[in-house]
Amino acid sequence: MSDIHAFIDNKVKTNDVVLFMKGTPDFPMCGFSGQVVQILNYLGVPFKGFNVLENNELRDGIKSYTNWPTIPQLYLKGEFVGGCDIVREMFQAGELQTAFTDAGIPVKAPAA
């Protein structure tokens, strides 16, 4: 395994929720990363964000790590969840919330 794959593997296995994104959670640098950050913040899920724009090796490495061509990429308890479209669809269907609670990660109750 390459050094960058070892780095990624360590991060996704030692943090419950990890988002490899363009920009930071406080300042997303693309709309797709921003959408995933908004969903996670709405659900109140703490996550660790990694800015792939700061490191070309990380930017290329995350794509080969999962064999997934786009960024952002969301991981839950070491497992790849998906990119923006998948995360958004899972959120809209209630499946993302279920995935988090099933993994022992509490989410905020929706406003009544």
mmCIF file with all atom_site columns, N, CA, C and O in Angstrom, residues 60-106:
data_model
loop_
_atom_site.group_PDB
_atom_site.id
_atom_site.type_symbol
_atom_site.label_atom_id
_atom_site.label_alt_id
_atom_site.label_comp_id
_atom_site.label_asym_id
_atom_site.label_entity_id
_atom_site.label_seq_id
_atom_site.pdbx_PDB_ins_code
_atom_site.Cartn_x
_atom_site.Cartn_y
_atom_site.Cartn_z
_atom_site.occupancy
_atom_site.B_iso_or_equiv
_atom_site.pdbx_formal_charge
_atom_site.auth_seq_id
_atom_site.auth_comp_id
_atom_site.auth_asym_id
_atom_site.auth_atom_id
_atom_site.pdbx_PDB_model_num
ATOM 1   N N  . ASP A 1 60  ? -5.306  12.783 -5.613 1.00 0.00 ? 60  ASP A N  1
ATOM 2   C CA . ASP A 1 60  ? -5.263  11.616 -6.497 1.00 0.00 ? 60  ASP A CA 1
ATOM 3   C C  . ASP A 1 60  ? -5.419  10.311 -5.714 1.00 0.00 ? 60  ASP A C  1
ATOM 4   O O  . ASP A 1 60  ? -6.076  9.378  -6.173 1.00 0.00 ? 60  ASP A O  1
ATOM 5   N N  . GLY A 1 61  ? -4.826  10.264 -4.527 1.00 0.00 ? 61  GLY A N  1
ATOM 6   C CA . GLY A 1 61  ? -4.837  9.051  -3.717 1.00 0.00 ? 61  GLY A CA 1
ATOM 7   C C  . GLY A 1 61  ? -6.214  8.640  -3.257 1.00 0.00 ? 61  GLY A C  1
ATOM 8   O O  . GLY A 1 61  ? -6.537  7.450  -3.226 1.00 0.00 ? 61  GLY A O  1
ATOM 9   N N  . ILE A 1 62  ? -7.062  9.628  -2.907 1.00 0.00 ? 62  ILE A N  1
ATOM 10  C CA . ILE A 1 62  ? -8.399  9.276  -2.421 1.00 0.00 ? 62  ILE A CA 1
ATOM 11  C C  . ILE A 1 62  ? -9.226  8.667  -3.546 1.00 0.00 ? 62  ILE A C  1
ATOM 12  O O  . ILE A 1 62  ? -10.032 7.762  -3.322 1.00 0.00 ? 62  ILE A O  1
ATOM 13  N N  . LYS A 1 63  ? -8.996  9.121  -4.773 1.00 0.00 ? 63  LYS A N  1
ATOM 14  C CA . LYS A 1 63  ? -9.737  8.570  -5.915 1.00 0.00 ? 63  LYS A CA 1
ATOM 15  C C  . LYS A 1 63  ? -9.336  7.117  -6.178 1.00 0.00 ? 63  LYS A C  1
ATOM 16  O O  . LYS A 1 63  ? -10.183 6.281  -6.475 1.00 0.00 ? 63  LYS A O  1
ATOM 17  N N  . SER A 1 64  ? -8.037  6.830  -6.059 1.00 0.00 ? 64  SER A N  1
ATOM 18  C CA . SER A 1 64  ? -7.599  5.452  -6.298 1.00 0.00 ? 64  SER A CA 1
ATOM 19  C C  . SER A 1 64  ? -7.881  4.561  -5.089 1.00 0.00 ? 64  SER A C  1
ATOM 20  O O  . SER A 1 64  ? -8.088  3.360  -5.243 1.00 0.00 ? 64  SER A O  1
ATOM 21  N N  . TYR A 1 65  ? -7.931  5.150  -3.893 1.00 0.00 ? 65  TYR A N  1
ATOM 22  C CA . TYR A 1 65  ? -8.210  4.382  -2.678 1.00 0.00 ? 65  TYR A CA 1
ATOM 23  C C  . TYR A 1 65  ? -9.574  3.705  -2.779 1.00 0.00 ? 65  TYR A C  1
ATOM 24  O O  . TYR A 1 65  ? -9.733  2.546  -2.405 1.00 0.00 ? 65  TYR A O  1
ATOM 25  N N  . THR A 1 66  ? -10.565 4.442  -3.275 1.00 0.00 ? 66  THR A N  1
ATOM 26  C CA . THR A 1 66  ? -11.927 3.908  -3.368 1.00 0.00 ? 66  THR A CA 1
ATOM 27  C C  . THR A 1 66  ? -12.322 3.500  -4.771 1.00 0.00 ? 66  THR A C  1
ATOM 28  O O  . THR A 1 66  ? -13.402 2.962  -4.965 1.00 0.00 ? 66  THR A O  1
ATOM 29  N N  . ASN A 1 67  ? -11.456 3.826  -5.752 1.00 0.00 ? 67  ASN A N  1
ATOM 30  C CA . ASN A 1 67  ? -11.822 3.643  -7.144 1.00 0.00 ? 67  ASN A CA 1
ATOM 31  C C  . ASN A 1 67  ? -13.103 4.427  -7.450 1.00 0.00 ? 67  ASN A C  1
ATOM 32  O O  . ASN A 1 67  ? -14.010 3.947  -8.123 1.00 0.00 ? 67  ASN A O  1
ATOM 33  N N  . TRP A 1 68  ? -13.172 5.641  -6.905 1.00 0.00 ? 68  TRP A N  1
ATOM 34  C CA . TRP A 1 68  ? -14.309 6.541  -7.093 1.00 0.00 ? 68  TRP A CA 1
ATOM 35  C C  . TRP A 1 68  ? -13.748 7.836  -7.658 1.00 0.00 ? 68  TRP A C  1
ATOM 36  O O  . TRP A 1 68  ? -12.859 8.433  -7.060 1.00 0.00 ? 68  TRP A O  1
ATOM 37  N N  . PRO A 1 69  ? -14.257 8.315  -8.791 1.00 0.00 ? 69  PRO A N  1
ATOM 38  C CA . PRO A 1 69  ? -13.588 9.399  -9.509 1.00 0.00 ? 69  PRO A CA 1
ATOM 39  C C  . PRO A 1 69  ? -13.827 10.813 -8.986 1.00 0.00 ? 69  PRO A C  1
ATOM 40  O O  . PRO A 1 69  ? -13.155 11.742 -9.423 1.00 0.00 ? 69  PRO A O  1
ATOM 41  N N  . THR A 1 70  ? -14.787 10.991 -8.107 1.00 0.00 ? 70  THR A N  1
ATOM 42  C CA . THR A 1 70  ? -15.141 12.363 -7.722 1.00 0.00 ? 70  THR A CA 1
ATOM 43  C C  . THR A 1 70  ? -14.910 12.636 -6.240 1.00 0.00 ? 70  THR A C  1
ATOM 44  O O  . THR A 1 70  ? -14.811 11.732 -5.423 1.00 0.00 ? 70  THR A O  1
ATOM 45  N N  . ILE A 1 71  ? -14.868 13.918 -5.945 1.00 0.00 ? 71  ILE A N  1
ATOM 46  C CA . ILE A 1 71  ? -14.726 14.422 -4.581 1.00 0.00 ? 71  ILE A CA 1
ATOM 47  C C  . ILE A 1 71  ? -15.884 15.389 -4.404 1.00 0.00 ? 71  ILE A C  1
ATOM 48  O O  . ILE A 1 71  ? -16.179 16.143 -5.338 1.00 0.00 ? 71  ILE A O  1
ATOM 49  N N  . PRO A 1 72  ? -16.580 15.378 -3.288 1.00 0.00 ? 72  PRO A N  1
ATOM 50  C CA . PRO A 1 72  ? -16.216 14.812 -1.990 1.00 0.00 ? 72  PRO A CA 1
ATOM 51  C C  . PRO A 1 72  ? -16.492 13.311 -1.881 1.00 0.00 ? 72  PRO A C  1
ATOM 52  O O  . PRO A 1 72  ? -17.238 12.748 -2.674 1.00 0.00 ? 72  PRO A O  1
ATOM 53  N N  . GLN A 1 73  ? -15.882 12.736 -0.843 1.00 0.00 ? 73  GLN A N  1
ATOM 54  C CA . GLN A 1 73  ? -16.109 11.339 -0.496 1.00 0.00 ? 73  GLN A CA 1
ATOM 55  C C  . GLN A 1 73  ? -16.342 11.252 1.009  1.00 0.00 ? 73  GLN A C  1
ATOM 56  O O  . GLN A 1 73  ? -15.533 11.734 1.793  1.00 0.00 ? 73  GLN A O  1
ATOM 57  N N  . LEU A 1 74  ? -17.450 10.614 1.384  1.00 0.00 ? 74  LEU A N  1
ATOM 58  C CA . LEU A 1 74  ? -17.823 10.475 2.793  1.00 0.00 ? 74  LEU A CA 1
ATOM 59  C C  . LEU A 1 74  ? -17.592 9.046  3.261  1.00 0.00 ? 74  LEU A C  1
ATOM 60  O O  . LEU A 1 74  ? -17.952 8.092  2.560  1.00 0.00 ? 74  LEU A O  1
ATOM 61  N N  . TYR A 1 75  ? -17.009 8.926  4.456  1.00 0.00 ? 75  TYR A N  1
ATOM 62  C CA . TYR A 1 75  ? -16.746 7.624  5.078  1.00 0.00 ? 75  TYR A CA 1
ATOM 63  C C  . TYR A 1 75  ? -17.418 7.582  6.440  1.00 0.00 ? 75  TYR A C  1
ATOM 64  O O  . TYR A 1 75  ? -17.393 8.555  7.192  1.00 0.00 ? 75  TYR A O  1
ATOM 65  N N  . LEU A 1 76  ? -17.996 6.436  6.747  1.00 0.00 ? 76  LEU A N  1
ATOM 66  C CA . LEU A 1 76  ? -18.648 6.210  8.037  1.00 0.00 ? 76  LEU A CA 1
ATOM 67  C C  . LEU A 1 76  ? -18.069 4.938  8.644  1.00 0.00 ? 76  LEU A C  1
ATOM 68  O O  . LEU A 1 76  ? -18.194 3.856  8.046  1.00 0.00 ? 76  LEU A O  1
ATOM 69  N N  . LYS A 1 77  ? -17.406 5.084  9.776  1.00 0.00 ? 77  LYS A N  1
ATOM 70  C CA . LYS A 1 77  ? -16.809 3.938  10.488 1.00 0.00 ? 77  LYS A CA 1
ATOM 71  C C  . LYS A 1 77  ? -15.944 3.093  9.542  1.00 0.00 ? 77  LYS A C  1
ATOM 72  O O  . LYS A 1 77  ? -16.036 1.865  9.519  1.00 0.00 ? 77  LYS A O  1
ATOM 73  N N  . GLY A 1 78  ? -15.117 3.767  8.746  1.00 0.00 ? 78  GLY A N  1
ATOM 74  C CA . GLY A 1 78  ? -14.185 3.065  7.875  1.00 0.00 ? 78  GLY A CA 1
ATOM 75  C C  . GLY A 1 78  ? -14.750 2.608  6.548  1.00 0.00 ? 78  GLY A C  1
ATOM 76  O O  . GLY A 1 78  ? -14.027 2.091  5.710  1.00 0.00 ? 78  GLY A O  1
ATOM 77  N N  . GLU A 1 79  ? -16.048 2.798  6.331  1.00 0.00 ? 79  GLU A N  1
ATOM 78  C CA . GLU A 1 79  ? -16.686 2.349  5.089  1.00 0.00 ? 79  GLU A CA 1
ATOM 79  C C  . GLU A 1 79  ? -17.028 3.540  4.211  1.00 0.00 ? 79  GLU A C  1
ATOM 80  O O  . GLU A 1 79  ? -17.554 4.551  4.681  1.00 0.00 ? 79  GLU A O  1
ATOM 81  N N  . PHE A 1 80  ? -16.767 3.406  2.920  1.00 0.00 ? 80  PHE A N  1
ATOM 82  C CA . PHE A 1 80  ? -17.107 4.451  1.956  1.00 0.00 ? 80  PHE A CA 1
ATOM 83  C C  . PHE A 1 80  ? -18.616 4.519  1.794  1.00 0.00 ? 80  PHE A C  1
ATOM 84  O O  . PHE A 1 80  ? -19.269 3.516  1.514  1.00 0.00 ? 80  PHE A O  1
ATOM 85  N N  . VAL A 1 81  ? -19.186 5.711  2.004  1.00 0.00 ? 81  VAL A N  1
ATOM 86  C CA . VAL A 1 81  ? -20.628 5.906  1.842  1.00 0.00 ? 81  VAL A CA 1
ATOM 87  C C  . VAL A 1 81  ? -20.933 6.341  0.415  1.00 0.00 ? 81  VAL A C  1
ATOM 88  O O  . VAL A 1 81  ? -21.790 5.764  -0.252 1.00 0.00 ? 81  VAL A O  1
ATOM 89  N N  . GLY A 1 82  ? -20.231 7.378  -0.053 1.00 0.00 ? 82  GLY A N  1
ATOM 90  C CA . GLY A 1 82  ? -20.453 7.847  -1.412 1.00 0.00 ? 82  GLY A CA 1
ATOM 91  C C  . GLY A 1 82  ? -20.056 9.295  -1.567 1.00 0.00 ? 82  GLY A C  1
ATOM 92  O O  . GLY A 1 82  ? -19.510 9.915  -0.659 1.00 0.00 ? 82  GLY A O  1
ATOM 93  N N  . GLY A 1 83  ? -20.377 9.819  -2.745 1.00 0.00 ? 83  GLY A N  1
ATOM 94  C CA . GLY A 1 83  ? -20.129 11.215 -3.055 1.00 0.00 ? 83  GLY A CA 1
ATOM 95  C C  . GLY A 1 83  ? -21.373 12.042 -2.799 1.00 0.00 ? 83  GLY A C  1
ATOM 96  O O  . GLY A 1 83  ? -22.335 11.582 -2.177 1.00 0.00 ? 83  GLY A O  1
ATOM 97  N N  . CYS A 1 84  ? -21.369 13.249 -3.324 1.00 0.00 ? 84  CYS A N  1
ATOM 98  C CA . CYS A 1 84  ? -22.445 14.201 -3.042 1.00 0.00 ? 84  CYS A CA 1
ATOM 99  C C  . CYS A 1 84  ? -23.825 13.670 -3.431 1.00 0.00 ? 84  CYS A C  1
ATOM 100 O O  . CYS A 1 84  ? -24.756 13.745 -2.633 1.00 0.00 ? 84  CYS A O  1
ATOM 101 N N  . ASP A 1 85  ? -23.973 13.163 -4.642 1.00 0.00 ? 85  ASP A N  1
ATOM 102 C CA . ASP A 1 85  ? -25.295 12.711 -5.095 1.00 0.00 ? 85  ASP A CA 1
ATOM 103 C C  . ASP A 1 85  ? -25.834 11.586 -4.224 1.00 0.00 ? 85  ASP A C  1
ATOM 104 O O  . ASP A 1 85  ? -27.006 11.592 -3.840 1.00 0.00 ? 85  ASP A O  1
ATOM 105 N N  . ILE A 1 86  ? -24.981 10.623 -3.913 1.00 0.00 ? 86  ILE A N  1
ATOM 106 C CA . ILE A 1 86  ? -25.411 9.494  -3.083 1.00 0.00 ? 86  ILE A CA 1
ATOM 107 C C  . ILE A 1 86  ? -25.767 9.963  -1.677 1.00 0.00 ? 86  ILE A C  1
ATOM 108 O O  . ILE A 1 86  ? -26.811 9.581  -1.129 1.00 0.00 ? 86  ILE A O  1
ATOM 109 N N  . VAL A 1 87  ? -24.936 10.817 -1.092 1.00 0.00 ? 87  VAL A N  1
ATOM 110 C CA . VAL A 1 87  ? -25.199 11.327 0.258  1.00 0.00 ? 87  VAL A CA 1
ATOM 111 C C  . VAL A 1 87  ? -26.506 12.108 0.276  1.00 0.00 ? 87  VAL A C  1
ATOM 112 O O  . VAL A 1 87  ? -27.340 11.930 1.168  1.00 0.00 ? 87  VAL A O  1
ATOM 113 N N  . ARG A 1 88  ? -26.722 12.957 -0.741 1.00 0.00 ? 88  ARG A N  1
ATOM 114 C CA . ARG A 1 88  ? -27.953 13.752 -0.802 1.00 0.00 ? 88  ARG A CA 1
ATOM 115 C C  . ARG A 1 88  ? -29.179 12.848 -0.941 1.00 0.00 ? 88  ARG A C  1
ATOM 116 O O  . ARG A 1 88  ? -30.187 13.039 -0.248 1.00 0.00 ? 88  ARG A O  1
ATOM 117 N N  . GLU A 1 89  ? -29.096 11.855 -1.821 1.00 0.00 ? 89  GLU A N  1
ATOM 118 C CA . GLU A 1 89  ? -30.232 10.945 -2.009 1.00 0.00 ? 89  GLU A CA 1
ATOM 119 C C  . GLU A 1 89  ? -30.508 10.144 -0.742 1.00 0.00 ? 89  GLU A C  1
ATOM 120 O O  . GLU A 1 89  ? -31.679 9.953  -0.368 1.00 0.00 ? 89  GLU A O  1
ATOM 121 N N  . MET A 1 90  ? -29.453 9.675  -0.085 1.00 0.00 ? 90  MET A N  1
ATOM 122 C CA . MET A 1 90  ? -29.638 8.926  1.166  1.00 0.00 ? 90  MET A CA 1
ATOM 123 C C  . MET A 1 90  ? -30.262 9.817  2.233  1.00 0.00 ? 90  MET A C  1
ATOM 124 O O  . MET A 1 90  ? -31.152 9.377  2.969  1.00 0.00 ? 90  MET A O  1
ATOM 125 N N  . PHE A 1 91  ? -29.821 11.075 2.309  1.00 0.00 ? 91  PHE A N  1
ATOM 126 C CA . PHE A 1 91  ? -30.369 12.020 3.279  1.00 0.00 ? 91  PHE A CA 1
ATOM 127 C C  . PHE A 1 91  ? -31.855 12.256 3.013  1.00 0.00 ? 91  PHE A C  1
ATOM 128 O O  . PHE A 1 91  ? -32.680 12.183 3.929  1.00 0.00 ? 91  PHE A O  1
ATOM 129 N N  . GLN A 1 92  ? -32.208 12.519 1.759  1.00 0.00 ? 92  GLN A N  1
ATOM 130 C CA . GLN A 1 92  ? -33.600 12.802 1.407  1.00 0.00 ? 92  GLN A CA 1
ATOM 131 C C  . GLN A 1 92  ? -34.504 11.612 1.680  1.00 0.00 ? 92  GLN A C  1
ATOM 132 O O  . GLN A 1 92  ? -35.672 11.779 2.033  1.00 0.00 ? 92  GLN A O  1
ATOM 133 N N  . ALA A 1 93  ? -33.977 10.400 1.561  1.00 0.00 ? 93  ALA A N  1
ATOM 134 C CA . ALA A 1 93  ? -34.763 9.187  1.801  1.00 0.00 ? 93  ALA A CA 1
ATOM 135 C C  . ALA A 1 93  ? -34.755 8.769  3.275  1.00 0.00 ? 93  ALA A C  1
ATOM 136 O O  . ALA A 1 93  ? -35.446 7.822  3.657  1.00 0.00 ? 93  ALA A O  1
ATOM 137 N N  . GLY A 1 94  ? -33.957 9.462  4.107  1.00 0.00 ? 94  GLY A N  1
ATOM 138 C CA . GLY A 1 94  ? -33.850 9.094  5.515  1.00 0.00 ? 94  GLY A CA 1
ATOM 139 C C  . GLY A 1 94  ? -32.845 7.984  5.773  1.00 0.00 ? 94  GLY A C  1
ATOM 140 O O  . GLY A 1 94  ? -32.645 7.570  6.920  1.00 0.00 ? 94  GLY A O  1
ATOM 141 N N  . GLU A 1 95  ? -32.206 7.483  4.714  1.00 0.00 ? 95  GLU A N  1
ATOM 142 C CA . GLU A 1 95  ? -31.271 6.363  4.855  1.00 0.00 ? 95  GLU A CA 1
ATOM 143 C C  . GLU A 1 95  ? -29.956 6.785  5.510  1.00 0.00 ? 95  GLU A C  1
ATOM 144 O O  . GLU A 1 95  ? -29.335 5.992  6.216  1.00 0.00 ? 95  GLU A O  1
ATOM 145 N N  . LEU A 1 96  ? -29.532 8.030  5.278  1.00 0.00 ? 96  LEU A N  1
ATOM 146 C CA . LEU A 1 96  ? -28.283 8.507  5.866  1.00 0.00 ? 96  LEU A CA 1
ATOM 147 C C  . LEU A 1 96  ? -28.411 8.601  7.383  1.00 0.00 ? 96  LEU A C  1
ATOM 148 O O  . LEU A 1 96  ? -27.534 8.158  8.129  1.00 0.00 ? 96  LEU A O  1
ATOM 149 N N  . GLN A 1 97  ? -29.550 9.145  7.828  1.00 0.00 ? 97  GLN A N  1
ATOM 150 C CA . GLN A 1 97  ? -29.791 9.245  9.256  1.00 0.00 ? 97  GLN A CA 1
ATOM 151 C C  . GLN A 1 97  ? -29.782 7.859  9.900  1.00 0.00 ? 97  GLN A C  1
ATOM 152 O O  . GLN A 1 97  ? -29.197 7.668  10.972 1.00 0.00 ? 97  GLN A O  1
ATOM 153 N N  . THR A 1 98  ? -30.400 6.895  9.252  1.00 0.00 ? 98  THR A N  1
ATOM 154 C CA . THR A 1 98  ? -30.438 5.520  9.748  1.00 0.00 ? 98  THR A CA 1
ATOM 155 C C  . THR A 1 98  ? -29.033 4.934  9.799  1.00 0.00 ? 98  THR A C  1
ATOM 156 O O  . THR A 1 98  ? -28.669 4.270  10.773 1.00 0.00 ? 98  THR A O  1
ATOM 157 N N  . ALA A 1 99  ? -28.249 5.184  8.757  1.00 0.00 ? 99  ALA A N  1
ATOM 158 C CA . ALA A 1 99  ? -26.875 4.662  8.724  1.00 0.00 ? 99  ALA A CA 1
ATOM 159 C C  . ALA A 1 99  ? -26.063 5.203  9.900  1.00 0.00 ? 99  ALA A C  1
ATOM 160 O O  . ALA A 1 99  ? -25.317 4.462  10.548 1.00 0.00 ? 99  ALA A O  1
ATOM 161 N N  . PHE A 1 100 ? -26.223 6.496  10.201 1.00 0.00 ? 100 PHE A N  1
ATOM 162 C CA . PHE A 1 100 ? -25.500 7.078  11.329 1.00 0.00 ? 100 PHE A CA 1
ATOM 163 C C  . PHE A 1 100 ? -25.965 6.483  12.651 1.00 0.00 ? 100 PHE A C  1
ATOM 164 O O  . PHE A 1 100 ? -25.147 6.084  13.480 1.00 0.00 ? 100 PHE A O  1
ATOM 165 N N  . THR A 1 101 ? -27.269 6.415  12.861 1.00 0.00 ? 101 THR A N  1
ATOM 166 C CA . THR A 1 101 ? -27.763 5.896  14.146 1.00 0.00 ? 101 THR A CA 1
ATOM 167 C C  . THR A 1 101 ? -27.425 4.416  14.301 1.00 0.00 ? 101 THR A C  1
ATOM 168 O O  . THR A 1 101 ? -27.073 3.982  15.398 1.00 0.00 ? 101 THR A O  1
ATOM 169 N N  . ASP A 1 102 ? -27.486 3.656  13.206 1.00 0.00 ? 102 ASP A N  1
ATOM 170 C CA . ASP A 1 102 ? -27.115 2.240  13.264 1.00 0.00 ? 102 ASP A CA 1
ATOM 171 C C  . ASP A 1 102 ? -25.631 2.076  13.628 1.00 0.00 ? 102 ASP A C  1
ATOM 172 O O  . ASP A 1 102 ? -25.240 1.079  14.225 1.00 0.00 ? 102 ASP A O  1
ATOM 173 N N  . ALA A 1 103 ? -24.820 3.060  13.250 1.00 0.00 ? 103 ALA A N  1
ATOM 174 C CA . ALA A 1 103 ? -23.388 3.021  13.554 1.00 0.00 ? 103 ALA A CA 1
ATOM 175 C C  . ALA A 1 103 ? -23.072 3.620  14.929 1.00 0.00 ? 103 ALA A C  1
ATOM 176 O O  . ALA A 1 103 ? -21.914 3.729  15.304 1.00 0.00 ? 103 ALA A O  1
ATOM 177 N N  . GLY A 1 104 ? -24.134 4.005  15.650 1.00 0.00 ? 104 GLY A N  1
ATOM 178 C CA . GLY A 1 104 ? -23.933 4.553  16.994 1.00 0.00 ? 104 GLY A CA 1
ATOM 179 C C  . GLY A 1 104 ? -23.612 6.034  17.026 1.00 0.00 ? 104 GLY A C  1
ATOM 180 O O  . GLY A 1 104 ? -23.118 6.549  18.033 1.00 0.00 ? 104 GLY A O  1
ATOM 181 N N  . ILE A 1 105 ? -23.876 6.723  15.939 1.00 0.00 ? 105 ILE A N  1
ATOM 182 C CA . ILE A 1 105 ? -23.609 8.156  15.871 1.00 0.00 ? 105 ILE A CA 1
ATOM 183 C C  . ILE A 1 105 ? -24.958 8.877  15.905 1.00 0.00 ? 105 ILE A C  1
ATOM 184 O O  . ILE A 1 105 ? -25.770 8.742  14.984 1.00 0.00 ? 105 ILE A O  1
ATOM 185 N N  . PRO A 1 106 ? -25.210 9.637  16.971 1.00 0.00 ? 106 PRO A N  1
ATOM 186 C CA . PRO A 1 106 ? -26.517 10.300 17.094 1.00 0.00 ? 106 PRO A CA 1
ATOM 187 C C  . PRO A 1 106 ? -26.676 11.420 16.073 1.00 0.00 ? 106 PRO A C  1
ATOM 188 O O  . PRO A 1 106 ? -25.711 12.084 15.708 1.00 0.00 ? 106 PRO A O  1
#
